[in-house]
mmCIF file of C-alpha atoms and ligand atoms in Angstrom:
data_model
loop_
_atom_site.group_PDB
_atom_site.id
_atom_site.type_symbol
_atom_site.label_atom_id
_atom_site.label_comp_id
_atom_site.label_asym_id
_atom_site.label_seq_id
_atom_site.Cartn_x
_atom_site.Cartn_y
_atom_site.Cartn_z
ATOM 1 C CA MET A 1 -0.154 -0.044 -0.063
ATOM 2 C CA MET A 2 1.135 3.571 -0.648
ATOM 3 C CA ARG A 3 -0.784 6.779 -0.289
ATOM 4 C CA SER A 4 0.064 10.058 -0.832
ATOM 5 C CA TYR A 5 -1.421 13.498 0.239
ATOM 6 C CA SER A 6 -0.730 17.328 0.214
ATOM 7 C CA ALA A 7 -1.988 20.490 2.205
ATOM 8 C CA PRO A 8 -1.280 23.693 2.284
ATOM 9 C CA ALA A 9 0.065 26.366 4.462
ATOM 10 C CA LYS A 10 -2.075 29.079 6.155
ATOM 11 C CA VAL A 11 -1.825 32.695 6.928
ATOM 12 C CA ILE A 12 -4.240 34.044 9.652
ATOM 13 C CA LEU A 13 -5.657 37.205 7.892
ATOM 14 C CA PHE A 14 -7.373 38.782 11.031
ATOM 15 C CA GLY A 15 -8.176 37.775 14.721
ATOM 16 C CA GLU A 16 -5.352 35.904 16.118
ATOM 17 C CA HIS A 17 -4.977 35.883 19.594
ATOM 18 C CA ALA A 18 -8.774 37.745 19.976
ATOM 19 C CA VAL A 19 -9.654 33.820 19.029
ATOM 20 C CA VAL A 20 -8.324 32.716 22.139
ATOM 21 C CA PHE A 21 -11.140 35.024 23.820
ATOM 22 C CA GLY A 22 -13.611 33.424 21.994
ATOM 23 C CA GLU A 23 -13.771 36.334 18.936
ATOM 24 C CA PRO A 24 -13.779 35.541 15.341
ATOM 25 C CA ALA A 25 -10.558 34.962 13.120
ATOM 26 C CA ILE A 26 -10.119 34.483 9.340
ATOM 27 C CA SER A 27 -7.417 32.419 8.070
ATOM 28 C CA ALA A 28 -6.522 31.681 4.312
ATOM 29 C CA ALA A 29 -4.834 28.947 2.521
ATOM 30 C CA ILE A 30 -1.822 30.091 0.385
ATOM 31 C CA ASP A 31 0.141 28.226 -2.117
ATOM 32 C CA LEU A 32 3.039 26.803 -0.059
ATOM 33 C CA ARG A 33 2.388 22.966 0.463
ATOM 34 C CA SER A 34 3.518 19.631 2.167
ATOM 35 C CA ARG A 35 3.261 16.278 0.685
ATOM 36 C CA VAL A 36 3.495 13.444 2.716
ATOM 37 C CA THR A 37 3.653 9.741 1.461
ATOM 38 C CA VAL A 38 2.976 6.444 3.892
ATOM 39 C CA ARG A 39 4.101 2.968 2.582
ATOM 40 C CA ASP A 40 3.549 -0.056 4.481
ATOM 41 C CA SER A 41 6.911 -1.420 6.402
ATOM 42 C CA ALA A 42 8.424 -3.640 9.091
ATOM 43 C CA GLU A 43 9.001 -0.265 11.420
ATOM 44 C CA ASN A 44 8.198 3.258 11.301
ATOM 45 C CA LEU A 45 10.568 5.226 9.818
ATOM 46 C CA LEU A 46 10.487 9.020 8.928
ATOM 47 C CA ASN A 47 12.440 10.473 5.940
ATOM 48 C CA GLY A 48 14.246 6.840 6.163
ATOM 49 C CA MET A 49 14.939 7.359 10.021
ATOM 50 C CA PRO A 50 13.611 5.307 12.807
ATOM 51 C CA LEU A 51 10.778 7.147 14.216
ATOM 52 C CA ARG A 52 11.030 8.229 17.808
ATOM 53 C CA ARG A 53 8.562 10.165 19.884
ATOM 54 C CA ASP A 54 10.486 12.513 21.410
ATOM 55 C CA SER A 55 12.055 13.613 17.835
ATOM 56 C CA SER A 56 8.812 13.227 15.583
ATOM 57 C CA PRO A 57 6.227 14.066 18.178
ATOM 58 C CA TYR A 58 3.310 14.525 15.321
ATOM 59 C CA ALA A 59 4.252 11.650 13.244
ATOM 60 C CA PHE A 60 3.965 9.390 16.473
ATOM 61 C CA HIS A 61 0.704 10.812 17.631
ATOM 62 C CA ALA A 62 -0.780 10.409 14.390
ATOM 63 C CA LEU A 63 0.038 6.992 13.980
ATOM 64 C CA GLU A 64 -1.138 6.321 17.556
ATOM 65 C CA LEU A 65 -4.636 8.345 16.966
ATOM 66 C CA THR A 66 -5.085 6.521 13.688
ATOM 67 C CA GLU A 67 -3.988 3.323 14.998
ATOM 68 C CA SER A 68 -2.046 2.169 12.388
ATOM 69 C CA SER A 69 0.329 -0.537 11.529
ATOM 70 C CA PRO A 70 4.127 0.518 10.961
ATOM 71 C CA MET A 71 4.694 2.905 8.311
ATOM 72 C CA GLU A 72 7.482 4.542 6.066
ATOM 73 C CA ILE A 73 6.531 7.995 6.101
ATOM 74 C CA THR A 74 8.106 10.733 3.702
ATOM 75 C CA VAL A 75 7.530 14.336 3.566
ATOM 76 C CA GLU A 76 8.538 16.703 1.146
ATOM 77 C CA SER A 77 7.481 20.337 1.938
ATOM 78 C CA ALA A 78 7.820 24.041 0.866
ATOM 79 C CA ILE A 79 6.864 25.514 3.945
ATOM 80 C CA PRO A 80 9.122 27.201 5.948
ATOM 81 C CA ALA A 81 9.159 25.324 9.764
ATOM 82 C CA GLY A 82 8.972 28.017 12.612
ATOM 83 C CA GLY A 83 7.346 31.186 10.796
ATOM 84 C CA GLY A 84 3.850 30.758 11.903
ATOM 85 C CA LEU A 85 2.816 29.247 8.598
ATOM 86 C CA GLY A 86 1.199 26.124 9.930
ATOM 87 C CA SER A 87 3.948 24.075 8.771
ATOM 88 C CA SER A 88 3.181 21.148 11.632
ATOM 89 C CA ALA A 89 -0.311 21.576 10.847
ATOM 90 C CA ALA A 90 -0.055 20.884 6.855
ATOM 91 C CA PHE A 91 1.954 17.799 7.845
ATOM 92 C CA SER A 92 -0.206 16.419 10.442
ATOM 93 C CA VAL A 93 -3.360 16.990 8.120
ATOM 94 C CA SER A 94 -1.508 15.198 5.174
ATOM 95 C CA LEU A 95 -0.254 12.461 7.519
ATOM 96 C CA VAL A 96 -3.807 11.739 8.809
ATOM 97 C CA ALA A 97 -5.431 11.674 5.451
ATOM 98 C CA SER A 98 -2.933 9.609 4.169
ATOM 99 C CA LEU A 99 -3.131 7.068 7.266
ATOM 100 C CA LEU A 100 -6.937 6.945 7.105
ATOM 101 C CA GLY A 101 -7.287 6.593 3.191
ATOM 102 C CA ASN A 102 -10.913 7.600 3.133
ATOM 103 C CA GLY A 103 -11.445 10.272 6.370
ATOM 104 C CA SER A 104 -13.936 12.703 5.828
ATOM 105 C CA PRO A 105 -12.501 16.640 5.800
ATOM 106 C CA GLY A 106 -13.866 17.024 9.175
ATOM 107 C CA ARG A 107 -12.825 13.790 10.665
ATOM 108 C CA VAL A 108 -9.269 14.589 9.410
ATOM 109 C CA ALA A 109 -9.376 18.013 10.562
ATOM 110 C CA GLU A 110 -10.384 16.619 14.062
ATOM 111 C CA LEU A 111 -7.709 13.966 14.104
ATOM 112 C CA ALA A 112 -4.993 16.544 12.920
ATOM 113 C CA PHE A 113 -6.055 19.343 15.613
ATOM 114 C CA ASN A 114 -5.605 16.481 18.444
ATOM 115 C CA VAL A 115 -2.244 15.358 16.944
ATOM 116 C CA GLU A 116 -1.108 19.134 17.167
ATOM 117 C CA LEU A 117 -2.592 19.232 21.011
ATOM 118 C CA ARG A 118 -0.985 16.087 21.894
ATOM 119 C CA SER A 119 2.434 17.317 20.464
ATOM 120 C CA GLN A 120 2.735 20.741 21.290
ATOM 121 C CA GLY A 121 0.201 20.755 24.802
ATOM 122 C CA ARG A 122 -2.137 23.428 23.197
ATOM 123 C CA ALA A 123 -3.629 23.913 19.790
ATOM 124 C CA SER A 124 -5.660 26.317 17.823
ATOM 125 C CA PRO A 125 -8.200 24.717 15.506
ATOM 126 C CA ILE A 126 -7.206 27.377 12.616
ATOM 127 C CA ASP A 127 -4.134 25.749 11.514
ATOM 128 C CA THR A 128 -5.362 22.196 10.869
ATOM 129 C CA SER A 129 -8.925 23.386 9.952
ATOM 130 C CA THR A 130 -7.099 25.414 7.115
ATOM 131 C CA ALA A 131 -5.121 22.841 6.007
ATOM 132 C CA VAL A 132 -8.090 20.569 5.479
ATOM 133 C CA HIS A 133 -10.435 22.926 3.744
ATOM 134 C CA GLY A 134 -8.113 25.399 1.841
ATOM 135 C CA GLN A 135 -9.626 28.324 0.595
ATOM 136 C CA GLY A 136 -10.382 30.571 3.704
ATOM 137 C CA ILE A 137 -12.261 29.555 7.086
ATOM 138 C CA PHE A 138 -14.161 31.649 9.610
ATOM 139 C CA VAL A 139 -13.539 30.205 13.064
ATOM 140 C CA SER A 140 -16.014 31.470 15.927
ATOM 141 C CA ARG A 141 -17.126 30.302 19.291
ATOM 142 C CA GLU A 142 -20.607 30.733 17.945
ATOM 143 C CA THR A 143 -22.699 28.562 15.320
ATOM 144 C CA VAL A 144 -21.363 29.873 11.658
ATOM 145 C CA ALA A 145 -23.292 30.366 8.394
ATOM 146 C CA ASN A 146 -21.886 27.703 6.149
ATOM 147 C CA GLU A 147 -20.484 25.467 8.660
ATOM 148 C CA LEU A 148 -18.071 22.846 7.502
ATOM 149 C CA TRP A 149 -17.434 21.312 10.882
ATOM 150 C CA GLN A 150 -17.104 21.798 14.680
ATOM 151 C CA ILE A 151 -13.493 21.326 16.999
ATOM 152 C CA SER A 152 -13.840 20.262 20.388
ATOM 153 C CA GLY A 153 -10.862 21.410 22.734
ATOM 154 C CA PRO A 154 -9.917 21.958 26.033
ATOM 155 C CA SER A 155 -11.294 25.381 25.998
ATOM 156 C CA GLY A 156 -14.620 24.232 24.345
ATOM 157 C CA ILE A 157 -15.991 24.001 20.871
ATOM 158 C CA TRP A 158 -14.924 26.015 18.049
ATOM 159 C CA HIS A 159 -17.078 26.300 14.723
ATOM 160 C CA ILE A 160 -15.410 26.309 11.698
ATOM 161 C CA GLY A 161 -17.211 27.958 8.553
ATOM 162 C CA ASP A 162 -16.453 27.919 4.626
ATOM 163 C CA LEU A 163 -15.196 31.255 3.694
ATOM 164 C CA ARG A 164 -14.597 31.699 -0.084
ATOM 165 C CA ILE A 165 -11.465 33.824 -0.720
ATOM 166 C CA GLY A 166 -10.159 34.616 -4.413
ATOM 167 C CA ARG A 167 -6.858 35.164 -5.618
ATOM 168 C CA MET A 168 -5.041 37.644 -3.769
ATOM 169 C CA ASN A 169 -1.448 38.680 -3.433
ATOM 170 C CA ILE A 170 -0.132 38.181 -0.179
ATOM 171 C CA VAL A 171 3.621 38.968 0.422
ATOM 172 C CA ILE A 172 5.115 37.011 3.869
ATOM 173 C CA GLY A 173 7.971 38.663 5.550
ATOM 174 C CA TYR A 174 9.747 36.317 7.685
ATOM 175 C CA SER A 175 11.200 38.427 10.426
ATOM 176 C CA GLY A 176 14.003 35.613 10.901
ATOM 177 C CA GLN A 177 13.049 35.402 14.735
ATOM 178 C CA GLY A 178 11.136 32.342 15.926
ATOM 179 C CA ALA A 179 7.706 32.818 17.443
ATOM 180 C CA ALA A 180 6.851 30.797 20.426
ATOM 181 C CA THR A 181 2.989 30.879 20.708
ATOM 182 C CA GLY A 182 2.368 29.786 24.173
ATOM 183 C CA PRO A 183 4.403 32.875 25.748
ATOM 184 C CA MET A 184 2.473 35.126 23.427
ATOM 185 C CA VAL A 185 -0.655 33.659 24.455
ATOM 186 C CA GLU A 186 0.168 34.062 27.981
ATOM 187 C CA ARG A 187 1.243 37.530 27.977
ATOM 188 C CA VAL A 188 -1.962 38.625 26.247
ATOM 189 C CA ARG A 189 -3.975 36.753 28.840
ATOM 190 C CA LYS A 190 -2.193 38.966 31.560
ATOM 191 C CA LEU A 191 -2.563 42.101 29.714
ATOM 192 C CA CYS A 192 -6.392 41.816 29.691
ATOM 193 C CA GLU A 193 -6.372 40.828 33.397
ATOM 194 C CA ARG A 194 -4.733 44.181 34.450
ATOM 195 C CA PHE A 195 -5.683 46.571 31.504
ATOM 196 C CA GLU A 196 -9.322 47.557 30.301
ATOM 197 C CA VAL A 197 -7.393 48.878 27.083
ATOM 198 C CA ALA A 198 -5.976 45.568 26.327
ATOM 199 C CA ARG A 199 -9.549 43.782 26.556
ATOM 200 C CA GLU A 200 -11.357 46.740 24.816
ATOM 201 C CA ALA A 201 -8.404 45.838 21.878
ATOM 202 C CA ILE A 202 -9.430 42.167 21.678
ATOM 203 C CA SER A 203 -13.220 42.941 21.320
ATOM 204 C CA GLU A 204 -12.261 45.397 18.726
ATOM 205 C CA ILE A 205 -10.243 42.827 16.649
ATOM 206 C CA GLY A 206 -13.369 40.778 17.046
ATOM 207 C CA SER A 207 -15.617 43.675 15.278
ATOM 208 C CA ILE A 208 -12.547 43.693 12.395
ATOM 209 C CA SER A 209 -12.899 39.990 11.880
ATOM 210 C CA LEU A 210 -16.719 40.406 11.274
ATOM 211 C CA GLU A 211 -16.103 43.446 8.847
ATOM 212 C CA ALA A 212 -13.244 41.685 7.234
ATOM 213 C CA LYS A 213 -15.621 38.312 6.487
ATOM 214 C CA ARG A 214 -17.932 40.794 4.712
ATOM 215 C CA ALA A 215 -15.476 42.763 2.600
ATOM 216 C CA LEU A 216 -13.780 39.508 1.784
ATOM 217 C CA GLU A 217 -17.436 38.306 0.454
ATOM 218 C CA ARG A 218 -17.315 41.045 -2.001
ATOM 219 C CA ASN A 219 -13.727 41.255 -2.711
ATOM 220 C CA ASP A 220 -13.288 44.770 -1.269
ATOM 221 C CA ILE A 221 -9.460 44.768 -1.314
ATOM 222 C CA VAL A 222 -9.145 48.607 -0.135
ATOM 223 C CA THR A 223 -11.290 47.784 2.856
ATOM 224 C CA LEU A 224 -9.251 44.923 3.434
ATOM 225 C CA GLY A 225 -6.090 46.658 3.449
ATOM 226 C CA SER A 226 -7.455 48.893 6.040
ATOM 227 C CA LEU A 227 -8.730 46.585 8.268
ATOM 228 C CA MET A 228 -5.502 44.690 8.280
ATOM 229 C CA ASP A 229 -3.678 48.172 9.495
ATOM 230 C CA ARG A 230 -6.210 48.856 11.998
ATOM 231 C CA ASN A 231 -5.726 44.805 13.235
ATOM 232 C CA GLN A 232 -1.917 45.663 13.475
ATOM 233 C CA LYS A 233 -2.509 48.825 15.726
ATOM 234 C CA LEU A 234 -4.703 46.616 18.269
ATOM 235 C CA LEU A 235 -2.116 43.766 18.437
ATOM 236 C CA SER A 236 0.530 46.214 19.265
ATOM 237 C CA VAL A 237 -1.528 47.485 22.165
ATOM 238 C CA VAL A 238 -1.750 43.620 23.261
ATOM 239 C CA GLY A 239 1.759 43.735 23.298
ATOM 240 C CA VAL A 240 2.504 41.265 20.566
ATOM 241 C CA SER A 241 4.157 43.085 17.895
ATOM 242 C CA THR A 242 7.827 43.996 17.913
ATOM 243 C CA ARG A 243 10.079 46.483 16.679
ATOM 244 C CA ARG A 244 11.386 44.407 13.952
ATOM 245 C CA LEU A 245 7.722 43.376 12.886
ATOM 246 C CA GLU A 246 6.740 47.208 12.847
ATOM 247 C CA LYS A 247 9.847 47.961 10.615
ATOM 248 C CA LEU A 248 8.789 45.260 8.167
ATOM 249 C CA ILE A 249 5.558 46.480 8.301
ATOM 250 C CA GLN A 250 6.493 50.031 7.785
ATOM 251 C CA ALA A 251 8.853 48.933 4.813
ATOM 252 C CA VAL A 252 5.837 47.155 2.703
ATOM 253 C CA ALA A 253 3.581 50.298 3.501
ATOM 254 C CA PRO A 254 4.205 52.213 0.593
ATOM 255 C CA TYR A 255 3.377 48.795 -1.886
ATOM 256 C CA SER A 256 0.505 47.421 0.210
ATOM 257 C CA TYR A 257 -3.244 47.784 0.949
ATOM 258 C CA GLY A 258 -2.454 46.944 4.181
ATOM 259 C CA ALA A 259 0.065 44.896 6.414
ATOM 260 C CA LYS A 260 0.013 43.285 10.162
ATOM 261 C CA LEU A 261 1.855 40.952 11.736
ATOM 262 C CA THR A 262 0.503 37.031 11.301
ATOM 263 C CA GLY A 263 -0.120 34.619 13.676
ATOM 264 C CA ALA A 264 1.232 34.569 17.545
ATOM 265 C CA GLY A 265 3.499 37.629 16.848
ATOM 266 C CA GLY A 266 7.198 38.443 19.090
ATOM 267 C CA GLY A 267 8.850 37.541 15.809
ATOM 268 C CA GLY A 268 7.523 34.927 13.289
ATOM 269 C CA SER A 269 6.050 36.576 10.170
ATOM 270 C CA ILE A 270 4.461 39.880 8.824
ATOM 271 C CA ILE A 271 1.487 39.624 5.666
ATOM 272 C CA ALA A 272 1.228 42.844 3.243
ATOM 273 C CA LEU A 273 -1.848 42.517 1.165
ATOM 274 C CA THR A 274 -0.299 43.999 -2.610
ATOM 275 C CA ASP A 275 -0.621 44.050 -6.087
ATOM 276 C CA ARG A 276 3.284 44.855 -6.287
ATOM 277 C CA PRO A 277 4.551 41.632 -4.669
ATOM 278 C CA GLU A 278 7.788 42.002 -6.086
ATOM 279 C CA LYS A 279 8.514 45.416 -4.597
ATOM 280 C CA ALA A 280 7.162 44.294 -1.027
ATOM 281 C CA ALA A 281 9.498 41.220 -1.450
ATOM 282 C CA GLY A 282 12.651 43.828 -2.149
ATOM 283 C CA ALA A 283 11.456 45.787 0.438
ATOM 284 C CA ILE A 284 11.261 42.804 3.389
ATOM 285 C CA SER A 285 15.107 41.719 1.834
ATOM 286 C CA LEU A 286 16.474 44.957 2.393
ATOM 287 C CA LEU A 287 15.483 44.717 6.364
ATOM 288 C CA GLY A 288 17.124 41.452 6.076
ATOM 289 C CA GLY A 289 13.848 39.522 6.116
ATOM 290 C CA VAL A 290 12.785 36.189 4.355
ATOM 291 C CA PRO A 291 10.153 37.011 1.741
ATOM 292 C CA TYR A 292 7.867 34.752 0.495
ATOM 293 C CA ILE A 293 5.284 36.008 -2.546
ATOM 294 C CA CYS A 294 1.903 33.941 -2.342
ATOM 295 C CA ARG A 295 -1.631 33.654 -3.680
ATOM 296 C CA THR A 296 -4.653 32.762 -1.735
ATOM 297 C CA GLY A 297 -7.302 30.523 -3.105
ATOM 298 C CA GLU A 298 -5.189 27.592 -2.494
ATOM 299 C CA THR A 299 -7.127 23.940 -2.327
ATOM 300 C CA GLY A 300 -6.853 22.005 0.829
ATOM 301 C CA LEU A 301 -6.260 18.726 1.577
ATOM 302 C CA ARG A 302 -5.281 16.756 -1.751
ATOM 303 C CA ARG A 303 -4.992 13.182 -2.724
ATOM 304 C CA GLU A 304 -1.945 12.794 -5.089
ATOM 305 C CA GLU A 305 -1.512 9.082 -5.655
ATOM 306 C CA ASP A 306 -3.206 6.178 -4.149
ATOM 307 C CA GLU A 307 -1.821 2.868 -5.116
ATOM 308 C CA GLY A 308 -2.565 -0.876 -3.869
HETATM 309 O O1 LIG B 401 1.401 31.186 15.228
HETATM 310 P P1 LIG B 401 0.273 30.420 14.812
HETATM 311 O O2 LIG B 401 0.431 30.698 13.143
HETATM 312 O O3 LIG B 401 0.357 29.018 15.126
HETATM 313 O O4 LIG B 401 -1.032 31.502 15.403
HETATM 314 C C1 LIG B 401 -1.136 31.516 16.880
HETATM 315 C C2 LIG B 401 -2.510 31.917 17.049
HETATM 316 C C3 LIG B 401 -2.821 32.535 18.120
HETATM 317 O O5 LIG B 401 -4.244 33.021 18.286
HETATM 318 C C4 LIG B 401 -2.164 33.360 18.911
HETATM 319 C C5 LIG B 401 -2.946 31.552 19.210
HETATM 320 C C6 LIG B 401 -4.311 30.488 18.973
HETATM 321 O O6 LIG B 401 -4.472 29.643 19.565
HETATM 322 O O7 LIG B 401 -5.099 30.609 18.156
#
């Protein structure tokens, strides 16, 4: 038996951090993919090496949760790791799908979420659901229009809704600094406990996600850009932006409809919505950042090959 699936990377367009407090968020799949192939094997192997729980927790938990027999797993990925682009989710989703063979999208999303949860200790349903569905998703604590599936986690139930996102140019600027999600989430939690202004920022980010959903539905790039700028200001109020991220955002501003950090912040990446991607990428490189010129509207989980 041999099976192969691929899944895309993601960027959070709106609502990171606020989503932890129950506000809605929007995420989009982008055209960087990870592909996983599994083959029957006498022992568990990952890219030719014996698979161990401590060095390969995602593969270990995926095999365990799907109750799979030993497999040889091969990964080919164009998604940079550690940049907040969902590389581990794309891997977990493609692997779970390859192991299951014919899992429904909702089942794959749920299992891959649990793979991330067990491997990381905490996880957001955004990355894995975007990797499965592609296009765009709207994540909410409340029932959503066009609901795709629900994900139950330690903090309750998430409703995942379908959001059609057309082709847009997004330039990612990786700051070169790794982003650790846990400490940043903790930092925002503490700030919100102490300061009314931080709590207000979180709830305003939620309103921005709702406005952005409507702007996306009518393909209103100009409004989307200004909503990204507003979202960024609020993210800096809750303490997750950095000087380096602000500099990257300033550098791409002349070529962009809007720009903001994406994901946990404190490092990681910025995104710019632009119709001059080469210019925005050049500005990122000049500051020593790593640019990725990407497009939204990418398909989600896809079967690549199937034999035996
Ligand atoms: O860094 P990422 O892409 O995993 O995004 C983190 C998003 C947060 O909202 C900060 C955390 C979460 O669990 O949703």
